[in-house]
Short mmCIF file of C-alpha atoms and ligand atoms in Angstrom, two decimals:
data_model
loop_
_atom_site.label_atom_id
_atom_site.label_comp_id
_atom_site.label_asym_id
_atom_site.label_seq_id
_atom_site.Cartn_x
_atom_site.Cartn_y
_atom_site.Cartn_z
CA MET A 83 0.04 0.19 -0.42
CA THR A 84 0.89 3.21 -0.75
CA THR A 85 0.89 6.13 1.72
CA LEU A 86 1.53 9.64 1.37
CA ARG A 87 4.44 10.87 3.06
CA THR A 88 4.76 14.26 1.70
CA ALA A 89 3.77 18.02 0.39
CA ALA A 90 4.08 16.81 -3.04
CA GLN A 91 1.76 13.45 -2.63
CA LEU A 92 -0.85 15.39 -0.56
CA CYS A 93 -0.85 17.52 -3.65
CA GLU A 94 -1.08 15.51 -5.56
CA HIS A 95 -3.63 13.42 -4.59
CA GLY A 96 -5.56 16.42 -3.94
CA LEU A 97 -5.62 16.95 -0.69
CA VAL A 98 -3.51 20.14 -0.63
CA PRO A 99 -4.09 23.37 -2.47
CA PRO A 100 -1.01 23.84 -4.16
CA GLU A 101 -0.83 27.05 -2.91
CA ARG A 102 -0.37 25.78 0.61
CA ARG A 103 2.12 23.69 -0.90
CA HIS A 104 4.94 25.38 0.96
CA ALA A 105 3.75 25.87 4.27
CA THR A 106 2.89 22.28 4.39
CA GLU A 107 6.45 21.12 3.04
CA LYS A 108 7.33 24.13 6.50
CA VAL A 109 4.70 21.95 9.00
CA ALA A 110 6.00 18.54 7.37
CA ALA A 111 9.71 18.87 7.88
CA ARG A 112 8.87 19.70 11.76
CA TYR A 113 6.07 16.89 12.40
CA ALA A 114 6.25 13.23 10.76
CA VAL A 115 3.57 12.67 7.74
CA ALA A 116 2.08 9.47 7.06
CA LEU A 117 -0.70 9.13 5.42
CA PRO A 118 -1.80 5.47 4.34
CA ALA A 119 -3.53 6.24 0.93
CA ALA A 120 -6.83 3.74 1.97
CA LEU A 121 -7.37 6.21 5.13
CA ALA A 122 -6.55 9.43 2.03
CA GLU A 123 -9.50 8.27 -0.12
CA LEU A 124 -12.02 7.91 3.00
CA ILE A 125 -11.05 12.11 2.83
CA ASP A 126 -13.22 15.11 0.96
CA SER A 127 -11.09 16.95 -0.70
CA SER A 128 -13.71 19.40 -1.77
CA ASP A 129 -14.36 19.96 1.97
CA ARG A 130 -11.24 22.43 3.77
CA ASP A 131 -13.26 21.15 7.17
CA ASP A 132 -13.46 17.35 6.62
CA PRO A 133 -12.95 15.43 9.57
CA LEU A 134 -9.94 13.00 8.67
CA ALA A 135 -8.15 15.70 6.71
CA ARG A 136 -8.55 17.07 10.19
CA GLN A 137 -7.11 14.86 11.91
CA PHE A 138 -4.19 12.99 9.36
CA VAL A 139 -3.38 16.18 6.57
CA PRO A 140 -1.20 18.77 7.91
CA ASP A 141 -1.88 22.26 8.55
CA VAL A 142 -0.60 25.86 9.01
CA ALA A 143 -1.70 26.07 12.43
CA GLU A 144 0.53 23.67 13.73
CA LEU A 145 2.95 25.83 13.76
CA ASP A 146 1.61 28.48 16.07
CA HIS A 147 2.98 27.16 19.17
CA ARG A 148 1.12 28.26 22.63
CA PRO A 149 2.83 29.26 26.04
CA GLU A 150 0.94 26.51 27.33
CA GLU A 151 1.73 23.60 25.14
CA LEU A 152 4.41 21.54 26.22
CA VAL A 153 7.28 19.08 24.60
CA ASP A 154 6.19 16.30 26.71
CA PRO A 155 2.31 17.36 27.77
CA ILE A 156 1.87 14.29 29.99
CA GLY A 157 4.97 13.91 31.77
CA ASP A 158 6.23 10.12 30.57
CA ASP A 159 9.47 11.26 31.47
CA THR A 160 9.38 12.51 34.75
CA HIS A 161 8.45 8.38 35.24
CA SER A 162 10.36 6.83 33.44
CA PRO A 163 12.73 4.55 35.00
CA VAL A 164 14.97 2.90 32.49
CA GLU A 165 14.31 3.67 28.61
CA GLY A 166 10.67 2.27 26.86
CA ILE A 167 9.37 2.02 30.33
CA VAL A 168 6.39 4.66 32.57
CA HIS A 169 5.56 3.36 35.05
CA ARG A 170 3.43 5.96 36.96
CA TYR A 171 0.61 4.03 38.93
CA PRO A 172 1.21 1.89 40.90
CA ASP A 173 -0.06 -1.67 39.48
CA ARG A 174 0.86 -0.92 35.41
CA VAL A 175 3.87 0.21 32.78
CA LEU A 176 3.63 1.37 29.71
CA LEU A 177 5.94 -0.51 27.17
CA LYS A 178 6.99 1.62 24.41
CA LEU A 179 8.73 -0.34 22.18
CA THR A 180 8.18 0.86 18.91
CA HIS A 181 7.99 5.30 17.91
CA VAL A 182 7.02 4.33 13.95
CA CYS A 183 3.30 4.39 13.13
CA ALA A 184 1.26 3.81 10.02
CA VAL A 185 -0.70 7.22 10.13
CA TYR A 186 0.54 10.34 12.20
CA CYS A 187 -2.36 12.35 13.83
CA ARG A 188 -1.66 16.11 13.92
CA PHE A 189 -2.95 16.65 17.43
CA CYS A 190 -0.69 13.20 18.95
CA PHE A 191 0.41 14.23 22.47
CA ARG A 192 3.95 12.33 21.82
CA ARG A 193 4.13 13.70 18.54
CA GLU A 194 7.79 15.10 19.68
CA MET A 195 8.92 11.09 20.13
CA VAL A 196 7.25 9.44 17.01
CA GLY A 197 8.18 9.54 13.02
CA PRO A 198 11.62 9.55 11.45
CA GLY A 199 14.19 10.94 12.54
CA LYS A 200 13.29 9.81 16.33
CA PRO A 201 15.16 6.77 17.09
CA ALA A 202 12.98 4.09 15.98
CA GLY A 203 11.92 1.85 18.79
CA LEU A 204 14.14 -0.26 21.42
CA SER A 205 17.55 -1.72 20.39
CA SER A 206 17.27 -5.63 22.21
CA ALA A 207 19.93 -4.37 24.91
CA ALA A 208 16.74 -2.35 25.67
CA LEU A 209 13.78 -4.19 25.87
CA ALA A 210 16.06 -6.62 27.69
CA ALA A 211 16.33 -3.60 30.19
CA ALA A 212 12.86 -3.23 30.73
CA LEU A 213 11.66 -6.62 30.34
CA GLU A 214 14.22 -7.17 33.67
CA TYR A 215 12.63 -3.71 35.15
CA ILE A 216 9.32 -5.77 34.99
CA ARG A 217 10.17 -8.45 36.37
CA SER A 218 12.20 -6.87 39.24
CA GLN A 219 8.92 -4.78 39.95
CA PRO A 220 5.99 -7.25 41.78
CA GLN A 221 3.69 -4.97 42.43
CA ILE A 222 3.26 -4.29 38.47
CA TRP A 223 -0.35 -6.00 37.47
CA GLU A 224 -0.71 -4.90 33.50
CA VAL A 225 1.73 -4.06 31.00
CA ILE A 226 0.68 -1.63 28.13
CA LEU A 227 1.99 -1.71 25.09
CA THR A 228 2.10 1.45 23.47
CA GLY A 229 4.39 3.63 21.12
CA GLY A 230 4.14 4.64 18.57
CA ASP A 231 1.84 1.68 17.30
CA PRO A 232 2.93 -0.97 18.85
CA LEU A 233 1.43 -3.78 16.02
CA ILE A 234 3.46 -1.98 13.24
CA LEU A 235 5.75 -4.37 14.76
CA SER A 236 5.62 -7.95 12.74
CA PRO A 237 4.64 -10.69 14.56
CA ARG A 238 7.46 -12.43 15.26
CA ARG A 239 8.58 -9.91 17.29
CA LEU A 240 5.18 -9.15 18.77
CA ARG A 241 4.87 -12.86 20.02
CA ALA A 242 8.54 -12.82 21.24
CA VAL A 243 7.67 -9.89 23.25
CA MET A 244 4.37 -11.27 24.25
CA LYS A 245 5.85 -14.65 25.42
CA SER A 246 8.17 -12.67 27.78
CA LEU A 247 5.81 -10.80 29.19
CA ALA A 248 3.36 -13.38 29.71
CA ASP A 249 5.78 -15.79 31.34
CA ILE A 250 6.40 -12.46 34.09
CA ASP A 251 4.55 -14.27 37.10
CA HIS A 252 3.11 -10.75 38.52
CA VAL A 253 2.05 -9.79 35.35
CA LYS A 254 -1.60 -10.39 34.86
CA VAL A 255 -2.86 -8.22 32.20
CA ILE A 256 -1.47 -7.00 28.82
CA ARG A 257 -2.83 -4.57 27.12
CA ILE A 258 -2.28 -3.47 23.64
CA HIS A 259 -3.11 0.58 22.29
CA THR A 260 -2.99 1.08 18.87
CA ARG A 261 -4.46 2.45 15.76
CA MET A 262 -3.51 -0.18 13.12
CA PRO A 263 -7.36 -1.67 12.67
CA VAL A 264 -7.99 2.44 11.53
CA ALA A 265 -4.94 3.15 10.26
CA ASP A 266 -4.14 0.05 7.73
CA PRO A 267 -6.77 -3.15 8.74
CA ALA A 268 -4.86 -5.35 6.43
CA ARG A 269 -1.72 -5.50 8.85
CA VAL A 270 -4.23 -6.68 11.78
CA THR A 271 -3.72 -10.62 10.04
CA GLY A 272 -4.42 -14.08 11.22
CA ASP A 273 -0.82 -14.51 12.47
CA LEU A 274 -0.32 -11.06 14.09
CA VAL A 275 -3.77 -11.64 16.08
CA ARG A 276 -2.49 -15.20 17.29
CA ALA A 277 0.45 -13.20 17.96
CA ILE A 278 -0.30 -11.46 20.90
CA LYS A 279 -3.25 -14.12 21.98
CA VAL A 280 -1.33 -16.34 24.55
CA LYS A 281 -1.63 -18.70 26.68
CA ALA A 282 -3.42 -17.92 30.69
CA LYS A 283 -2.76 -13.76 29.69
CA PRO A 284 -5.47 -11.69 28.57
CA THR A 285 -4.92 -9.27 26.23
CA TYR A 286 -7.40 -6.45 25.56
CA VAL A 287 -7.17 -4.25 22.30
CA ALA A 288 -7.59 -0.41 23.04
CA VAL A 289 -8.52 1.15 19.23
CA HIS A 290 -8.02 4.83 18.77
CA VAL A 291 -11.01 5.62 16.65
CA ASN A 292 -12.10 9.79 17.10
CA HIS A 293 -14.19 10.15 13.72
CA PRO A 294 -17.18 7.34 12.47
CA ARG A 295 -16.40 7.34 8.95
CA GLU A 296 -12.87 5.34 10.29
CA LEU A 297 -14.72 2.49 10.66
CA THR A 298 -14.97 1.32 7.29
CA ALA A 299 -15.96 -1.91 6.36
CA PRO A 300 -12.17 -3.03 6.42
CA ALA A 301 -11.50 -1.75 10.01
CA ARG A 302 -14.78 -3.54 10.79
CA ALA A 303 -13.45 -6.72 9.77
CA ALA A 304 -10.06 -5.86 11.75
CA CYS A 305 -11.77 -5.15 14.77
CA ALA A 306 -14.11 -8.46 14.09
CA ARG A 307 -10.44 -11.04 14.11
CA LEU A 308 -9.39 -9.18 17.06
CA ALA A 309 -13.14 -9.82 19.17
CA ASP A 310 -13.69 -13.59 17.11
CA ALA A 311 -10.02 -14.40 18.75
CA GLY A 312 -11.05 -13.62 21.92
CA ILE A 313 -9.25 -10.44 22.77
CA PRO A 314 -11.53 -7.90 24.48
CA LEU A 315 -11.85 -4.30 22.74
CA LEU A 316 -11.38 -0.98 24.34
CA SER A 317 -11.77 2.24 22.77
CA GLN A 318 -9.54 5.65 23.06
CA THR A 319 -11.66 8.48 21.01
CA VAL A 320 -9.14 12.17 21.47
CA LEU A 321 -11.46 14.76 21.83
CA LEU A 322 -11.25 17.38 18.74
CA ALA A 323 -12.29 20.44 17.46
CA GLY A 324 -14.51 19.85 14.10
CA VAL A 325 -14.33 16.33 14.67
CA ASN A 326 -16.60 15.00 16.77
CA ASP A 327 -17.03 17.90 19.13
CA VAL A 328 -20.40 17.40 18.52
CA PRO A 329 -23.28 15.55 19.20
CA ASP A 330 -24.44 13.63 16.96
CA VAL A 331 -20.97 12.94 15.50
CA MET A 332 -20.00 11.71 19.45
CA ARG A 333 -23.26 9.34 19.65
CA GLU A 334 -22.79 7.93 15.89
CA LEU A 335 -19.31 7.37 17.07
CA MET A 336 -19.63 5.81 20.25
CA ARG A 337 -22.64 3.54 18.77
CA ALA A 338 -20.99 2.42 15.70
CA LEU A 339 -18.16 1.01 18.56
CA VAL A 340 -20.69 -1.00 20.86
CA GLU A 341 -21.81 -1.88 17.62
CA CYS A 342 -18.29 -3.50 16.38
CA ARG A 343 -18.01 -5.15 19.83
CA ILE A 344 -15.78 -2.39 21.02
CA LYS A 345 -17.12 -1.20 24.78
CA PRO A 346 -15.96 3.01 24.86
CA TYR A 347 -13.35 3.74 27.32
CA TYR A 348 -11.71 6.52 27.42
CA LEU A 349 -12.67 10.34 25.94
CA HIS A 350 -9.70 12.09 26.07
CA HIS A 351 -9.46 15.65 26.28
CA GLY A 352 -7.08 17.24 23.68
CA ASP A 353 -3.17 17.20 25.39
CA LEU A 354 -1.34 19.87 25.55
CA ALA A 355 0.80 18.87 22.56
CA PRO A 356 2.66 21.56 19.71
CA GLY A 357 0.69 23.27 17.31
CA THR A 358 -2.60 21.74 18.63
CA SER A 359 -4.60 24.85 19.72
CA HIS A 360 -6.64 24.78 17.02
CA LEU A 361 -7.78 21.48 17.42
CA ARG A 362 -8.36 21.42 21.33
CA THR A 363 -12.08 22.50 22.59
CA ASP A 364 -12.41 23.26 26.24
CA ILE A 365 -13.80 21.38 28.50
CA ALA A 366 -17.53 22.58 29.39
CA THR A 367 -17.94 21.33 25.46
CA GLY A 368 -16.44 17.82 26.64
CA GLN A 369 -18.70 17.69 29.78
CA ASP A 370 -21.99 19.17 27.71
CA LEU A 371 -21.06 16.13 25.18
CA MET A 372 -20.99 13.94 27.86
CA ARG A 373 -24.38 14.68 29.70
CA GLU A 374 -25.49 14.24 26.01
CA LEU A 375 -24.75 10.92 25.46
CA ARG A 376 -25.91 10.40 29.53
CA GLY A 377 -29.64 11.41 28.19
CA ARG A 378 -29.60 9.69 24.43
CA VAL A 379 -27.60 6.69 24.47
CA SER A 380 -27.05 2.77 26.00
CA GLY A 381 -25.15 2.73 28.95
CA LEU A 382 -22.45 0.31 27.20
CA CYS A 383 -21.89 3.45 24.99
CA GLN A 384 -20.32 5.95 27.76
CA PRO A 385 -16.65 6.51 27.61
CA THR A 386 -15.05 8.30 30.99
CA TYR A 387 -14.12 12.48 29.35
CA VAL A 388 -10.71 12.56 31.10
CA LEU A 389 -7.97 14.78 30.98
CA ASP A 390 -4.14 13.93 30.95
CA ILE A 391 -2.96 16.26 33.69
CA PRO A 392 0.22 17.98 32.43
CA GLY A 393 3.31 17.37 34.23
CA GLY A 394 2.92 14.04 34.93
CA HIS A 395 0.27 13.58 37.41
CA GLY A 396 -1.79 11.02 35.67
CA LYS A 397 -5.28 11.49 34.83
CA SER A 398 -8.59 12.43 36.49
CA PRO A 399 -12.18 11.86 35.04
CA ILE A 400 -13.52 15.56 34.90
CA GLY A 401 -16.86 14.36 33.31
CA PRO A 402 -20.51 15.94 34.76
CA GLY A 403 -20.89 15.32 38.37
CA TYR A 404 -24.57 13.92 38.95
CA VAL A 405 -24.76 14.47 42.82
CA ALA A 406 -24.11 17.50 44.94
CA ARG A 407 -24.53 17.58 49.33
CA HIS A 408 -27.46 19.04 50.60
CA GLY A 409 -27.24 20.94 53.60
CA SER A 410 -24.05 20.88 56.09
CA ASP A 411 -24.80 17.23 57.71
CA GLY A 412 -24.67 15.14 54.77
CA ALA A 413 -27.41 13.33 55.49
CA GLN A 414 -29.16 13.98 51.85
CA VAL A 415 -27.74 14.55 48.72
CA VAL A 416 -29.34 16.19 45.60
CA VAL A 417 -29.30 13.70 42.43
CA GLU A 418 -29.56 14.88 38.69
CA ASP A 419 -31.40 12.75 36.32
CA PHE A 420 -30.40 12.50 32.56
CA ASN A 421 -32.99 15.39 31.44
CA GLY A 422 -31.32 18.08 33.75
CA VAL A 423 -33.84 16.97 36.76
CA ARG A 424 -32.29 17.08 40.63
CA HIS A 425 -33.83 15.14 42.88
CA LEU A 426 -33.27 15.04 46.83
CA TYR A 427 -32.10 11.39 48.20
CA GLN A 428 -31.57 10.02 51.35
CA ALA A 429 -28.25 9.55 51.31
CA ARG A 430 -27.76 7.64 54.78
S1 LIG B 182 -1.32 6.67 16.01
FE1 LIG B 182 -0.87 7.67 18.35
S2 LIG B 182 1.25 7.03 18.44
FE2 LIG B 182 0.92 7.44 15.89
S3 LIG B 182 0.95 9.35 15.78
FE3 LIG B 182 -1.17 8.73 15.86
S4 LIG B 182 -1.89 9.70 18.02
FE4 LIG B 182 0.42 9.34 17.98
#
């Protein structure tokens, strides 16, 4: 499959008008570009505001860096005891195997770490040291493979990593975060699915999807291959201005995920990644969307709206609250229903 990687290729495919080619070259020189042809074909090039173009086609606004934006917005580096490991919470670690992705998202929170020109991934020695760290920390219950996109690795390499993790007694769960079913569904082959499914240790896959149009027939088939193999699927969605920040789109996306047997997991507030202010919303927008979801769609379709607190302080739920104390003794609370009507409840 051809992947578009340069401003010239984006122009040739009508995704960037000729007058924006020079500005696009400047953005591409700063941040990685990769757009698989099949994903590019989903973009309506006549619509300057196409939600898929906003996610994948470089925009000159990316050169607008704001003072509050951070090279490492969620503070991975401050919690990295050895190369490739982020140990932020006691019972789980991230294991970052690669800095390569099939598609480079314009809002990526690791955009300063991923793409060509950055170290491609862990060397054998660094991987051995990362696994040794996990072995040495008995409180680690879950290992989360992330990147880059771990599913860019060959089934052979993934199988070896999964086996090493599964052999560690105290590691009970392995989770993989990926955009591959959307970015390049053909890579989610039977061989790859077999490689990530290890005996005796459950593997969860969290699929990154931001717009219902990303769930094409091939993407749905890729998710079905994972689900049919008994791999539980979760979703991660980033709240993005002009992409999914209106109720109709968010509702359709959450329902489509559940129809694909993917349980909506996190709705991330946009991180303070450099050059992404044009894609961030305010928190009130996210809370209003969550209220809309709560009132209108099944409980299965409800993600948790979270903010990764800048500086490495972890995720906090920031969705709307439905319960408030009533009176000073804490005996009663006021609970709001999905229509916004408040009810008094005797709490004790
Ligand atoms: S696939 Fe994930 S890591 Fe890669 S560019 Fe997109 S958001 Fe970033």
